[in-house]
mmCIF file of N, CA and C in Angstrom:
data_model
loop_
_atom_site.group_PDB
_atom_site.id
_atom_site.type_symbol
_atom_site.label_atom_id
_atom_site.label_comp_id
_atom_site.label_asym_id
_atom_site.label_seq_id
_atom_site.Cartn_x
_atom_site.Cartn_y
_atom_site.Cartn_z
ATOM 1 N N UNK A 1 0.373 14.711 6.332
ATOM 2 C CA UNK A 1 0.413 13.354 5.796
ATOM 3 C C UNK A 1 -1.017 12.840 5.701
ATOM 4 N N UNK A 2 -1.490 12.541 4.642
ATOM 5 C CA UNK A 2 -2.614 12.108 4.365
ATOM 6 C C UNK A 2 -2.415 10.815 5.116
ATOM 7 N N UNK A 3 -4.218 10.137 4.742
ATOM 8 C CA UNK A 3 -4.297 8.208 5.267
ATOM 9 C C UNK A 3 -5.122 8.000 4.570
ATOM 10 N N UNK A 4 -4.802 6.560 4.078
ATOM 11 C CA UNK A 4 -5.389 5.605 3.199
ATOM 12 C C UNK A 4 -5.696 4.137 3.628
ATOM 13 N N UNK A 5 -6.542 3.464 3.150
ATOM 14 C CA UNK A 5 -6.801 2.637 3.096
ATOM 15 C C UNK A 5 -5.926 1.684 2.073
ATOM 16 N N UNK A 6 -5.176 0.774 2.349
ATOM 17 C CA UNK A 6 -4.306 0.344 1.096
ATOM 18 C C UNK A 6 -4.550 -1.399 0.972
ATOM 19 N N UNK A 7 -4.954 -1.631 -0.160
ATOM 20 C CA UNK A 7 -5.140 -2.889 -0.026
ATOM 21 C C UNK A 7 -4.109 -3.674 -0.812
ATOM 22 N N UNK A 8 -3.630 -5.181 -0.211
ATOM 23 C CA UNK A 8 -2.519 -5.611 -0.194
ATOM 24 C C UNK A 8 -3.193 -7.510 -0.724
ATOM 25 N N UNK A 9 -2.562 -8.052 -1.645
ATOM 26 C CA UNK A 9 -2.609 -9.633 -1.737
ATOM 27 C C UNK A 9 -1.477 -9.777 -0.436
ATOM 28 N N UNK A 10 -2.034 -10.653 -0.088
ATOM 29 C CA UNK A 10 -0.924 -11.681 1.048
ATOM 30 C C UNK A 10 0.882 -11.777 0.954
ATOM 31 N N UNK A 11 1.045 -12.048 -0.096
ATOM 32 C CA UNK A 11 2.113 -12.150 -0.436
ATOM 33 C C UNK A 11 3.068 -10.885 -0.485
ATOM 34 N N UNK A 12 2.598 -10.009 -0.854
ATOM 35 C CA UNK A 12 3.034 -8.727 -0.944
ATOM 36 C C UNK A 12 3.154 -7.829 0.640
ATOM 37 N N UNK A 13 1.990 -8.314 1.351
ATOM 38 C CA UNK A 13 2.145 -7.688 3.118
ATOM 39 C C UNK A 13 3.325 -8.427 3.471
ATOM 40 N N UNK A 14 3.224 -9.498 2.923
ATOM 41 C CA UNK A 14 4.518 -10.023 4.591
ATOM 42 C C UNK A 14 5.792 -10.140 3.238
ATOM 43 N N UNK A 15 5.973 -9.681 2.409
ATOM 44 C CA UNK A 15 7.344 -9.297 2.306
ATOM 45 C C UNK A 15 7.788 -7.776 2.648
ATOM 46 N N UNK A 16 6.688 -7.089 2.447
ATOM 47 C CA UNK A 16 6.639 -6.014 3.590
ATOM 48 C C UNK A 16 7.118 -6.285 4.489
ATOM 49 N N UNK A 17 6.209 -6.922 5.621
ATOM 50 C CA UNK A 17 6.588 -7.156 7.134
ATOM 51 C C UNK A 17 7.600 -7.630 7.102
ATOM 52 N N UNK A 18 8.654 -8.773 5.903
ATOM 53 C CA UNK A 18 10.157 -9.354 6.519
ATOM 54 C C UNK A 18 11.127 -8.041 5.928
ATOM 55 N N UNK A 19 10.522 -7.122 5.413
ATOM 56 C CA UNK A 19 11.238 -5.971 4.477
ATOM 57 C C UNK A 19 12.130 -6.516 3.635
ATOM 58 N N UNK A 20 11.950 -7.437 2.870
ATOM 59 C CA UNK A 20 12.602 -7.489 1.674
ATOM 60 C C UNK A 20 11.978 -6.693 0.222
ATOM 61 N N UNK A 21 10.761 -6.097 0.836
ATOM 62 C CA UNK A 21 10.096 -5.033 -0.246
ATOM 63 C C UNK A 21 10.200 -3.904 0.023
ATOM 64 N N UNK A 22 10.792 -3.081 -0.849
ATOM 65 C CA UNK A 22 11.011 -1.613 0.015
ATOM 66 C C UNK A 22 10.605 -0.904 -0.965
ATOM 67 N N UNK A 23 9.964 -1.171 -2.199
ATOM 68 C CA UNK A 23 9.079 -0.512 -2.985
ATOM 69 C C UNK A 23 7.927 -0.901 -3.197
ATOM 70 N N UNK A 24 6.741 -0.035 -2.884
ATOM 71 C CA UNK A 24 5.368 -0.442 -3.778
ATOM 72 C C UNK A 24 4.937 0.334 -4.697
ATOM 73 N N UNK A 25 4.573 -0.572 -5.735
ATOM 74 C CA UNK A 25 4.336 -0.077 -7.327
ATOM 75 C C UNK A 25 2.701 -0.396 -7.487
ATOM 76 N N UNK A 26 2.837 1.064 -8.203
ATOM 77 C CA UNK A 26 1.184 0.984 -8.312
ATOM 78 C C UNK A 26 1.220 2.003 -9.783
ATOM 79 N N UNK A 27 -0.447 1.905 -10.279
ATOM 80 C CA UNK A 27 -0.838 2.406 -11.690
ATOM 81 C C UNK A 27 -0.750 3.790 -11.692
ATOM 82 N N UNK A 28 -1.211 4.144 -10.510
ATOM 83 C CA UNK A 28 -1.691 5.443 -10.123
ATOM 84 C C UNK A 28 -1.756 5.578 -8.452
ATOM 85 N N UNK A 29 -1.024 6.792 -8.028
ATOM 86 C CA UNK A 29 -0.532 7.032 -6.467
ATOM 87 C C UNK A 29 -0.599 8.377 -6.268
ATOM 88 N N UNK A 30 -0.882 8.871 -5.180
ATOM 89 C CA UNK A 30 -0.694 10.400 -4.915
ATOM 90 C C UNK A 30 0.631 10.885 -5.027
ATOM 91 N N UNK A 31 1.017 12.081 -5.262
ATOM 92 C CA UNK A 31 2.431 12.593 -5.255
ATOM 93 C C UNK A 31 2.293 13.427 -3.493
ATOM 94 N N UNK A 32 2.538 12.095 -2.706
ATOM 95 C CA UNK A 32 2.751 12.959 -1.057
ATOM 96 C C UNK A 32 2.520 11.672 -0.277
ATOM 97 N N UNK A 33 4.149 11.926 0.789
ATOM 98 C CA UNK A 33 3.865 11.350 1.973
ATOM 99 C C UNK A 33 2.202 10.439 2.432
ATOM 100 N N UNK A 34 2.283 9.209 2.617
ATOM 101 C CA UNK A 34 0.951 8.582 3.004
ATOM 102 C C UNK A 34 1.041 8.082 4.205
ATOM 103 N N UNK A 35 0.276 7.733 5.112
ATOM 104 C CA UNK A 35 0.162 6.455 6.283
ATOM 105 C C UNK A 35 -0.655 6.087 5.587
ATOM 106 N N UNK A 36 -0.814 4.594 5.596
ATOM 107 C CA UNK A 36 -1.511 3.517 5.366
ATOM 108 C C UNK A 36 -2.419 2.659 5.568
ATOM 109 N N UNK A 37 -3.670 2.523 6.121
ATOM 110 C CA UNK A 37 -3.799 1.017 6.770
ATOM 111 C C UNK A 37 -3.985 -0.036 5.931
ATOM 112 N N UNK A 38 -3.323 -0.884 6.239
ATOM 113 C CA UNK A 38 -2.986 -1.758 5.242
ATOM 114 C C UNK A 38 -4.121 -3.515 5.658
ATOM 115 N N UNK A 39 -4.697 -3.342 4.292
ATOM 116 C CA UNK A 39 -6.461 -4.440 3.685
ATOM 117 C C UNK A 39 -5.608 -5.567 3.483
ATOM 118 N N UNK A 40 -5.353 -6.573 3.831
ATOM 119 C CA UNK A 40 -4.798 -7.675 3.049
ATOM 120 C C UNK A 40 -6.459 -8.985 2.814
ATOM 121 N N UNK A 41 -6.052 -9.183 1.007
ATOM 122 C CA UNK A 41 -7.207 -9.860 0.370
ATOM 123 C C UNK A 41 -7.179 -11.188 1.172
ATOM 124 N N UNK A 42 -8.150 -11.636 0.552
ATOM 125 C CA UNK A 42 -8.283 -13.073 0.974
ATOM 126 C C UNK A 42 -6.999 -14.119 0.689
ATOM 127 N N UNK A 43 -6.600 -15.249 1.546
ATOM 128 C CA UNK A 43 -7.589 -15.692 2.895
ATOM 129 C C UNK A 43 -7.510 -14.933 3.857
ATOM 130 N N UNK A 44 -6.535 -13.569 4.257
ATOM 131 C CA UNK A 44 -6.731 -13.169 5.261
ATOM 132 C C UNK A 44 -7.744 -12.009 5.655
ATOM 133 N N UNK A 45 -8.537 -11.538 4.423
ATOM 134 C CA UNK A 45 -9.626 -10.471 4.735
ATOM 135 C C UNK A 45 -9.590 -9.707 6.101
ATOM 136 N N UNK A 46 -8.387 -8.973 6.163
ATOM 137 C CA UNK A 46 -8.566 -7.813 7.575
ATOM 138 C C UNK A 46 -7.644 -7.184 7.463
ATOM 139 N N UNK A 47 -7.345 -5.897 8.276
ATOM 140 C CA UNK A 47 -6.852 -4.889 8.351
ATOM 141 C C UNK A 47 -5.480 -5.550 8.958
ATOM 142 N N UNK A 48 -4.621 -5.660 8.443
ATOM 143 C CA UNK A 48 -3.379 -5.791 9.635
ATOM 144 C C UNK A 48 -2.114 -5.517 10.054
ATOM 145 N N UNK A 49 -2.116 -4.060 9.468
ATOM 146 C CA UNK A 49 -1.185 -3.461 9.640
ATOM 147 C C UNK A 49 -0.808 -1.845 8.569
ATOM 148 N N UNK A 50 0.395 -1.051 9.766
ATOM 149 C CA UNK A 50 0.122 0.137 8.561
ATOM 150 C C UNK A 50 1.605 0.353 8.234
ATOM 151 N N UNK A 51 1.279 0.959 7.079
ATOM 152 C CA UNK A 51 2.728 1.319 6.035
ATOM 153 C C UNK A 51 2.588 3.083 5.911
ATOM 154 N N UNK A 52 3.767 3.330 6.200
ATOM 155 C CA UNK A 52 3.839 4.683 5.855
ATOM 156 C C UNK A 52 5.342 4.896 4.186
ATOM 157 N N UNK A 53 4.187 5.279 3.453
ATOM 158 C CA UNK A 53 4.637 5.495 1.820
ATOM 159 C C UNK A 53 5.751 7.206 1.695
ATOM 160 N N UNK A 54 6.600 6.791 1.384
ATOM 161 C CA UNK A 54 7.488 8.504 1.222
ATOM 162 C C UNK A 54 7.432 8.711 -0.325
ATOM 163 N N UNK A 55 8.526 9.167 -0.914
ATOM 164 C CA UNK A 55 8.772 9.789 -1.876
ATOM 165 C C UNK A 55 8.449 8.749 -3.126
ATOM 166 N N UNK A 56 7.681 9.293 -4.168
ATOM 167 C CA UNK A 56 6.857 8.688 -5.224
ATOM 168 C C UNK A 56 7.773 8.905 -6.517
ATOM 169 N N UNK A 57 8.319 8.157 -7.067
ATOM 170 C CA UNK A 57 8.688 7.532 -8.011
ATOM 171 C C UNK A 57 8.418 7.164 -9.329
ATOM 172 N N UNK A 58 8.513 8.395 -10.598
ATOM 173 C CA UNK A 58 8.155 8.002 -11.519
ATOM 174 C C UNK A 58 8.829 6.565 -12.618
ATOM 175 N N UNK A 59 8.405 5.257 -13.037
ATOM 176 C CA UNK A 59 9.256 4.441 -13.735
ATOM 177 C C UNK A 59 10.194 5.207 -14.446
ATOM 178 N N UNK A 60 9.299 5.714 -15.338
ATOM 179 C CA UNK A 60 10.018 6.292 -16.710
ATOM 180 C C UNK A 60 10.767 7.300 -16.438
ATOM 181 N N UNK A 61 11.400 7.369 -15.488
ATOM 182 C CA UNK A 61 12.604 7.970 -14.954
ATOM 183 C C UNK A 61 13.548 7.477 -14.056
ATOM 184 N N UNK A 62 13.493 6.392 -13.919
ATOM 185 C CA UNK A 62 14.247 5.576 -13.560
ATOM 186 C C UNK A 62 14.875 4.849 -14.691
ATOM 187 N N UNK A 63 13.631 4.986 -15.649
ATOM 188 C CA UNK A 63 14.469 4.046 -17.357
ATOM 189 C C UNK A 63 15.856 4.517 -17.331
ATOM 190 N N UNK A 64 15.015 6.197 -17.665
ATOM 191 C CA UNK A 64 16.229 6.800 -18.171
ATOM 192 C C UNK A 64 17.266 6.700 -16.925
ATOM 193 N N UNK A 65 17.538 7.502 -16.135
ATOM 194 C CA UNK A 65 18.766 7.142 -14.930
ATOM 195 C C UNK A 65 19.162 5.728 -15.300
ATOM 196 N N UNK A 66 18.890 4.960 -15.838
ATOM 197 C CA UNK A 66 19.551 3.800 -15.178
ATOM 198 C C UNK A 66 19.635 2.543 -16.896
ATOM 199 N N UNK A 67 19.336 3.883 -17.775
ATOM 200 C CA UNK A 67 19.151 3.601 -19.221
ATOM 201 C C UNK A 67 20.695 2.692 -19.565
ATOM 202 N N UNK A 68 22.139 2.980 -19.123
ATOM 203 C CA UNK A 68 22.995 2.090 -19.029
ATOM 204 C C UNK A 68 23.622 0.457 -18.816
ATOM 205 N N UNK A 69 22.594 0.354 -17.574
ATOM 206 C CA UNK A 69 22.340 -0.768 -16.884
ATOM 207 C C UNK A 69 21.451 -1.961 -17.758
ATOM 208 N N UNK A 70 21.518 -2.848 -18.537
ATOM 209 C CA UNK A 70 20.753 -3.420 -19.432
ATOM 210 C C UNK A 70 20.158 -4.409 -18.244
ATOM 211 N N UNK A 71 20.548 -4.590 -17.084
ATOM 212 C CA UNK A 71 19.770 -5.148 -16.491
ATOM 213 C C UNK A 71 18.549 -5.046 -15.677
ATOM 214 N N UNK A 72 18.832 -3.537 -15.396
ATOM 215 C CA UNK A 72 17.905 -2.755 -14.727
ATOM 216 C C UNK A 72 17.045 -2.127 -15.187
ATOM 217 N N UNK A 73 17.136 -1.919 -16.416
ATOM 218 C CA UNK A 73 16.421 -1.716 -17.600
ATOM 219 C C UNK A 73 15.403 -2.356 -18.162
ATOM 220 N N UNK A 74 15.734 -3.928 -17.798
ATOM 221 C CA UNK A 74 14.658 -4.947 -17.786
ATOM 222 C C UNK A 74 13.533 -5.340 -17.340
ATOM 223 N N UNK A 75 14.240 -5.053 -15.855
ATOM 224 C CA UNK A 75 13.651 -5.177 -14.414
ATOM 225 C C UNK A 75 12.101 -3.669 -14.726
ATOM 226 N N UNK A 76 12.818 -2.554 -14.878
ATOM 227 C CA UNK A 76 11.754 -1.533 -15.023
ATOM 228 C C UNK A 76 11.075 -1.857 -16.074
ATOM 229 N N UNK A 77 11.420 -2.375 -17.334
ATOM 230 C CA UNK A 77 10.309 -2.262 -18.111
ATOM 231 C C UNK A 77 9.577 -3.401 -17.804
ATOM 232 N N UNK A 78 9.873 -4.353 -17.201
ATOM 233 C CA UNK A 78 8.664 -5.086 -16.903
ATOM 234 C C UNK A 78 7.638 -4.549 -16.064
ATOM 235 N N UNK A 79 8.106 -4.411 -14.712
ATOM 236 C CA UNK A 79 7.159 -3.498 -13.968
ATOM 237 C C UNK A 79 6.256 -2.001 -14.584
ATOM 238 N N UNK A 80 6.776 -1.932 -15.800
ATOM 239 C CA UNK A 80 6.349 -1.073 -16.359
ATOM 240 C C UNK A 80 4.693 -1.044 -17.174
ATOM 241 N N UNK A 81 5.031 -2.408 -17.493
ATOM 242 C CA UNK A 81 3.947 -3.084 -18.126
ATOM 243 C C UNK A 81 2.677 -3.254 -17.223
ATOM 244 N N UNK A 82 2.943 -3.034 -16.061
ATOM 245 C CA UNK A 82 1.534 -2.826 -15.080
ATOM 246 C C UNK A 82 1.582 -1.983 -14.258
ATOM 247 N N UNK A 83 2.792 -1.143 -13.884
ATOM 248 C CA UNK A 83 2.727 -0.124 -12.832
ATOM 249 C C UNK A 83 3.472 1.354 -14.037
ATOM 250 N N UNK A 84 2.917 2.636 -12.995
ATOM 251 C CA UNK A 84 3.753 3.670 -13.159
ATOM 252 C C UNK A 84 4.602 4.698 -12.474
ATOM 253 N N UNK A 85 4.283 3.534 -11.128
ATOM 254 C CA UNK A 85 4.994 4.488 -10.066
ATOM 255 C C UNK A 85 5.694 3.760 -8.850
ATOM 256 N N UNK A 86 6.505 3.966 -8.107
ATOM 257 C CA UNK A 86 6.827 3.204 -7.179
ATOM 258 C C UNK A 86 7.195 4.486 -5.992
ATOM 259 N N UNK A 87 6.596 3.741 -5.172
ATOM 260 C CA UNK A 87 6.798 4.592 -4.026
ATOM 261 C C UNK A 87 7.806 3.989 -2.730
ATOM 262 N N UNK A 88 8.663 4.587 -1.745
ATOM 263 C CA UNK A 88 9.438 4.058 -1.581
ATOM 264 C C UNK A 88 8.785 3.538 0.026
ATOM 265 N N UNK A 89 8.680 2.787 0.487
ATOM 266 C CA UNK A 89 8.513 1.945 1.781
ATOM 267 C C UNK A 89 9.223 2.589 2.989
ATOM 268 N N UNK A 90 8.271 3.427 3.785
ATOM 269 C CA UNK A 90 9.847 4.203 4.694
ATOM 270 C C UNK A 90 9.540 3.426 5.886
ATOM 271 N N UNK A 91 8.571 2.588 6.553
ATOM 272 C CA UNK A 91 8.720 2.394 7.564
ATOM 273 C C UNK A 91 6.924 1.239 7.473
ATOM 274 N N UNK A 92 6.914 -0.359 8.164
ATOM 275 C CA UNK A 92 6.165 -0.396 8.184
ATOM 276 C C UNK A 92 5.686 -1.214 10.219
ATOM 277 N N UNK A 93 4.503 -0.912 10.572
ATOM 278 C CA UNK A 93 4.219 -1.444 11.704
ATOM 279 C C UNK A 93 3.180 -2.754 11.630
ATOM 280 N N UNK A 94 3.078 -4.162 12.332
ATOM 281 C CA UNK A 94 2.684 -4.639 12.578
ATOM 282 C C UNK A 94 1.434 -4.024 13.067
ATOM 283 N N UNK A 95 -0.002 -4.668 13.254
ATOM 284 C CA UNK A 95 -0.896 -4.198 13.991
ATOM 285 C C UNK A 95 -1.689 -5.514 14.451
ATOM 286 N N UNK A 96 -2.986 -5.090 15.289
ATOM 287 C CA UNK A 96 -3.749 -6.498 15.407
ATOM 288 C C UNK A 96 -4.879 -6.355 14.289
ATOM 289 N N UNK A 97 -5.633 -7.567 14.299
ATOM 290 C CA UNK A 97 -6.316 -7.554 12.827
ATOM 291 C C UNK A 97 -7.792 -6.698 13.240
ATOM 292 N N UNK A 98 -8.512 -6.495 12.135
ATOM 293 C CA UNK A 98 -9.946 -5.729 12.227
ATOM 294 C C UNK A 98 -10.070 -7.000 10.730
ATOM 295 N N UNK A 99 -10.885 -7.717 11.222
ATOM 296 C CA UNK A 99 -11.518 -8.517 10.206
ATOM 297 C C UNK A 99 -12.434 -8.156 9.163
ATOM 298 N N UNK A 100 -12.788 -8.826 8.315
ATOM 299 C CA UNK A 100 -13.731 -7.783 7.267
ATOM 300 C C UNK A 100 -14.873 -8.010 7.385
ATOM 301 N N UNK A 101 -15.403 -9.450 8.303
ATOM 302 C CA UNK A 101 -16.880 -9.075 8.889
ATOM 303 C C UNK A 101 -17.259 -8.133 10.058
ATOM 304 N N UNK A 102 -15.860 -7.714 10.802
ATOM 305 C CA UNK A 102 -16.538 -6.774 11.458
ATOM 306 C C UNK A 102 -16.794 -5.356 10.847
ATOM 307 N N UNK A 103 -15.735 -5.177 10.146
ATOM 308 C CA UNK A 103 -15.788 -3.998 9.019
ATOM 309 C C UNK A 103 -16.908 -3.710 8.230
ATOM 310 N N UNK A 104 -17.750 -4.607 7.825
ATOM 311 C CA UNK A 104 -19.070 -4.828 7.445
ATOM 312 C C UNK A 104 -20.334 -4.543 7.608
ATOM 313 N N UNK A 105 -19.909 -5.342 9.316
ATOM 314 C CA UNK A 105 -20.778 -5.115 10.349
ATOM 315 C C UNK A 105 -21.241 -4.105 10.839
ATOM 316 N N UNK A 106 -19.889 -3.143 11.259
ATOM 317 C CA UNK A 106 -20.262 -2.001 12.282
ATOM 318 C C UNK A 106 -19.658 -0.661 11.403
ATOM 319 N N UNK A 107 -19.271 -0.644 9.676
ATOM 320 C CA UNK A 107 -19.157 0.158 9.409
ATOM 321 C C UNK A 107 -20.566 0.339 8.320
ATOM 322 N N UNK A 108 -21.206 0.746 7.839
ATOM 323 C CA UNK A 108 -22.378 0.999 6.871
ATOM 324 C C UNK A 108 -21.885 1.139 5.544
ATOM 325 N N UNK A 109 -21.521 0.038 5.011
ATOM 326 C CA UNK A 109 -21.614 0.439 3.313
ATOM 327 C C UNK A 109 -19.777 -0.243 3.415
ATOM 328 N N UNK A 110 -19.547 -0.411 4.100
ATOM 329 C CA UNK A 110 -18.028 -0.475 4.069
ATOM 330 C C UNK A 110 -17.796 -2.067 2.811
ATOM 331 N N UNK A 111 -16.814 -1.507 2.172
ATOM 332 C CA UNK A 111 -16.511 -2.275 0.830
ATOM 333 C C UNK A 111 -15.307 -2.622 1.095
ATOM 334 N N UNK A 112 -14.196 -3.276 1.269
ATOM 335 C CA UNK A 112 -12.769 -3.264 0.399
ATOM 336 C C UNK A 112 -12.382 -2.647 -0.501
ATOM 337 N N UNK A 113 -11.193 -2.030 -0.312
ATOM 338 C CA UNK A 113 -10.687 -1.132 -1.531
ATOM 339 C C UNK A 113 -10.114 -1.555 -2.263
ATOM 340 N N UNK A 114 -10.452 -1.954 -4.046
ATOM 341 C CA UNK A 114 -9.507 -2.685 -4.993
ATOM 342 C C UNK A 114 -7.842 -2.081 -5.034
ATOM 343 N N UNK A 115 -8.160 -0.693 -5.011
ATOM 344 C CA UNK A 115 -6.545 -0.168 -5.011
ATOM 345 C C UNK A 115 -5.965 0.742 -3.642
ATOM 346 N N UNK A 116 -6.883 1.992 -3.364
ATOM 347 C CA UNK A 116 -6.962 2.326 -1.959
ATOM 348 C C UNK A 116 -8.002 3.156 -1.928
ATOM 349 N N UNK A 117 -8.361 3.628 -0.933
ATOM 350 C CA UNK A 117 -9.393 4.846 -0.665
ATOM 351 C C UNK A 117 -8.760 5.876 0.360
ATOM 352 N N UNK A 118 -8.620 7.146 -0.173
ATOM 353 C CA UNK A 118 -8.768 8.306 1.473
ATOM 354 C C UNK A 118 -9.326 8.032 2.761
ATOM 355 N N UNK A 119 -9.326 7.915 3.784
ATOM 356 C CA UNK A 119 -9.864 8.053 5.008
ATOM 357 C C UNK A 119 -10.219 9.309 5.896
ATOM 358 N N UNK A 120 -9.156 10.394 5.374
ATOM 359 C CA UNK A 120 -9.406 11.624 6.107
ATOM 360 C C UNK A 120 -10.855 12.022 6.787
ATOM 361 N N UNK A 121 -10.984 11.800 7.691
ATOM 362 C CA UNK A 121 -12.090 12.199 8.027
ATOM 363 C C UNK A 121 -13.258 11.615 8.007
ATOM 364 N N UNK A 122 -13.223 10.602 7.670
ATOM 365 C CA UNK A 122 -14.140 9.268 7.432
ATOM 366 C C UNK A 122 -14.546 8.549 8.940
ATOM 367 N N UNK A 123 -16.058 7.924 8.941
ATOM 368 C CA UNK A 123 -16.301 7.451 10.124
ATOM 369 C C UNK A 123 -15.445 5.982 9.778
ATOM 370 N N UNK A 124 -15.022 5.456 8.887
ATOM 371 C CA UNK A 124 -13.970 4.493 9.061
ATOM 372 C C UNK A 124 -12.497 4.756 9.565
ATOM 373 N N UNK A 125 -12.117 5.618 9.571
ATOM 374 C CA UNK A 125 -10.788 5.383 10.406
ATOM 375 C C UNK A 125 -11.220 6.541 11.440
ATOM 376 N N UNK A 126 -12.502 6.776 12.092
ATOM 377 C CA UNK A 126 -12.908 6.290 13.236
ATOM 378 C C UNK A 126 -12.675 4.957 13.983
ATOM 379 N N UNK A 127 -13.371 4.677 13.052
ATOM 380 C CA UNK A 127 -14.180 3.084 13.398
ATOM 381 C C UNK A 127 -12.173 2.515 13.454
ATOM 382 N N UNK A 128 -11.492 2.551 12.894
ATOM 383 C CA UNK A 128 -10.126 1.477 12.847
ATOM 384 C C UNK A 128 -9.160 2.059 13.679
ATOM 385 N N UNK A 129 -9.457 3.785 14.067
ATOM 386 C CA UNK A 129 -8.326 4.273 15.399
ATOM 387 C C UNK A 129 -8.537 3.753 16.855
ATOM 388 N N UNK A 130 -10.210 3.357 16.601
ATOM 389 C CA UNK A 130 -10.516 2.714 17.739
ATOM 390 C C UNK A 130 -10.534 1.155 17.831
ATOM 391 N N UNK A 131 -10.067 0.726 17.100
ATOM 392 C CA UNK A 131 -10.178 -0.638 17.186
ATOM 393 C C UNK A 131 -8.894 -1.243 17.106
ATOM 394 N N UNK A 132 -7.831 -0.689 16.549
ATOM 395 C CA UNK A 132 -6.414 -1.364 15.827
ATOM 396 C C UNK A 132 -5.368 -1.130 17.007
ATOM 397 N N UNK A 133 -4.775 -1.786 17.340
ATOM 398 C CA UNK A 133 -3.606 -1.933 18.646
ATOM 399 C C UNK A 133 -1.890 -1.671 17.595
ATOM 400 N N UNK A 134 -1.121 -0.956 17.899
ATOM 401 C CA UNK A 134 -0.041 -2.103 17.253
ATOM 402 C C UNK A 134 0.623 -3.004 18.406
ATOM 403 N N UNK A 135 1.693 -4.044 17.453
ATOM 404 C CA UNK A 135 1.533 -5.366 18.249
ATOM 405 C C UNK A 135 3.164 -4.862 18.899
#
């Protein structure tokens, strides 16, 4: 299982966290199992929590499967219009936060990720195995 860095608007983490989201849709995603640590943007700028991503989901195969359904049909082609994949939500954990000035601070060069970044092996998830609790 790979790890990523996954960055999240606000709104989108904590329907995560109440799990009424059990898909995340994105442009472009790996085809494999992920852990997560999950970036949420401003106002909350910090690390706070991780998602582990399962089985990846092409839209345009869901069109078709579900090409009957004129309602569901809708639903995908909208999401279609900005995503091409949905991956399915298998499990997510609360954590404590790593803020993004410390991330800044004590990592060298460390940026926010607009969509996600690898970590494998990175002195950043160094830097976040040692710092992140879950709650």
């Amino acid at each position: 299982m790979r790890t990523m860095l996954l960055s999240f608007k606000p709104e989108w983490y904590n329907r995560i966290k109440d799990g009424s989201k059990i898909f995340e849709y994105r442009r472009t995603f790996p085809d494999e199992e992920i852990m997560a640590y999950m970036y949420v943007s401003a106002p909350v700028k910090a690390i706070t929590g991780i998602v582990y991503l399962g089985k990846r989901h092409l839209l345009s195969d869901w069109r078709e499967e579900f090409k009957n359904d004129i309602d569901a049909v809708a639903r995908i082609e909208k999401y279609q219009e900005s995503y091409r994949y949905a991956m399915e939500i298998d499990e997510f954990q609360e954590t404590t936060e790593i803020p993004l000035e410390d991330l800044r601070r004590d990592v060298p060069k460390f940026v926010a990720p607009q969509m996600y970044m690898y970590l494998d092996g990175t002195e950043l998830l160094e830097y976040i195995d040692k710092h992140i609790r879950e709650v």
